[in-house]
CSV table of C-alpha atoms in Angstrom, one decimal:
chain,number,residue,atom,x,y,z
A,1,UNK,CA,0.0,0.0,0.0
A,2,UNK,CA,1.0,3.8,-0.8
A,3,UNK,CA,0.8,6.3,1.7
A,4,UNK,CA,1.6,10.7,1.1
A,5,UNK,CA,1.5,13.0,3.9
A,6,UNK,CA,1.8,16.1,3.6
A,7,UNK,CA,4.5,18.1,5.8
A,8,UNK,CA,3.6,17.7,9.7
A,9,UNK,CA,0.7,15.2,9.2
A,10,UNK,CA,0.6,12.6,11.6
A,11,UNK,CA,1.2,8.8,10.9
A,12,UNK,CA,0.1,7.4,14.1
A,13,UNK,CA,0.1,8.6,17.9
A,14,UNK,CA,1.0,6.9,20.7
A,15,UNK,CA,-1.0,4.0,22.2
A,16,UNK,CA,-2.6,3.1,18.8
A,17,UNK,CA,-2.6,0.0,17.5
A,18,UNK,CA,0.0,-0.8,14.8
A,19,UNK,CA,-1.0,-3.0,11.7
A,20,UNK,CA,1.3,-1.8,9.3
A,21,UNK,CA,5.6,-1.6,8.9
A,22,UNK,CA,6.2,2.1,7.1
A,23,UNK,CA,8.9,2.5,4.5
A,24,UNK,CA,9.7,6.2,3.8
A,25,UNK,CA,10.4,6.6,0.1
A,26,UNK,CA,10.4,10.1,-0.3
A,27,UNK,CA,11.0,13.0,2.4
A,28,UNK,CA,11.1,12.8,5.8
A,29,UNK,CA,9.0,10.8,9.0
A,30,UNK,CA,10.1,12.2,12.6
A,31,UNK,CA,9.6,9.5,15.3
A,32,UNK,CA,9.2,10.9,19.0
A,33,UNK,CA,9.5,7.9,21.5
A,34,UNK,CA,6.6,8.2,24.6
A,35,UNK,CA,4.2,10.7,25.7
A,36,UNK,CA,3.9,14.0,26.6
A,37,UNK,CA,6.3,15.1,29.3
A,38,UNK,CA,7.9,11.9,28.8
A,39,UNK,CA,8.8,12.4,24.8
A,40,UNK,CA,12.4,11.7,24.2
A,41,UNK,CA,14.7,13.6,21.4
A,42,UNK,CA,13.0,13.0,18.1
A,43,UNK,CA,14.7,11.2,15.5
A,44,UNK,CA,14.3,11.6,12.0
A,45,UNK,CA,13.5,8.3,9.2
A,46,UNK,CA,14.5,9.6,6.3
A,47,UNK,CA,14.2,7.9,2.7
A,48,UNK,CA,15.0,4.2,2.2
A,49,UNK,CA,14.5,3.4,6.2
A,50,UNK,CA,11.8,2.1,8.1
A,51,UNK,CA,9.5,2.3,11.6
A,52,UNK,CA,7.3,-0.2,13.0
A,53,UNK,CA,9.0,-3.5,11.7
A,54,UNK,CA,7.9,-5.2,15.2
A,55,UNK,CA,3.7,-5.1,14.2
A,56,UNK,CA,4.9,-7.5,11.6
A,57,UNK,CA,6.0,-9.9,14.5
A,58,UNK,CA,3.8,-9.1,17.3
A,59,UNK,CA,0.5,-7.7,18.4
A,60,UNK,CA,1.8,-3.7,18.8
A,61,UNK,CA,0.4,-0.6,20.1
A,62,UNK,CA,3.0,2.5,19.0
A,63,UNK,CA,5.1,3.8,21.7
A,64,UNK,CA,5.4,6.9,20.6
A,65,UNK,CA,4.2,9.5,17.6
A,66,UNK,CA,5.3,10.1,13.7
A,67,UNK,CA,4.7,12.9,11.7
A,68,UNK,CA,5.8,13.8,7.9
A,69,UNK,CA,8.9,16.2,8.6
A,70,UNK,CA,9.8,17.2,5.3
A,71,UNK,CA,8.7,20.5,3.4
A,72,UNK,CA,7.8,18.7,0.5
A,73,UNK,CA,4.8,15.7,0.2
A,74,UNK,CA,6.3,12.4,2.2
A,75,UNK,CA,5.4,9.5,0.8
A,76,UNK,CA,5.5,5.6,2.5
A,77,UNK,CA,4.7,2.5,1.4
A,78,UNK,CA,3.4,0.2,4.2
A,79,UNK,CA,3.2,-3.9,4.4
A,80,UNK,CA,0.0,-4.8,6.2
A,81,UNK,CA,0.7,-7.3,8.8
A,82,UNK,CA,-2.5,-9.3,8.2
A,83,UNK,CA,-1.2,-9.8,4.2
A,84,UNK,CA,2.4,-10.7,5.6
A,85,UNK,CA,1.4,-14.1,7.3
């Protein structure tokens, strides 16, 4: 599946259940680990990388939040769990 978000449009949010790994293709993804006054440093996925390779293994809920970063569109592709096994 294809995904674009456009610049600071959220992914997912912390807590929600994950169904999906994310490959960034094009622009930017920033990943901030936990919640509120708990957030660590964010961290930046940038083209060819990934996030959420563990819902492919395991039930997941995301422990943290992503948002497109870059200026420009971002777009993912994303492997559905369910269609993996």
């Amino acid at each position: 599946t294809e995904r674009a978000l456009a610049s600071g449009e959220e992914l997912f949010r912390f807590g929600a259940k994950s169904n999906h790994m994310f490959f960034v293709v094009r622009g930017s993804v920033t990943y901030v680990f936990g919640y509120g006054e708990s957030e660590l440093n964010p961290t930046k996925i940038m083209g060819r990388q990934w996030l959420c390779e563990a819902a492919l293994w395991v039930k997941w809920d995301h422990h943290g939040r992503a948002f497109a970063s870059s200026s420009a569109p971002c777009d993912l592709g994303a492997m559905s769990a369910i269609e993996f096994h």
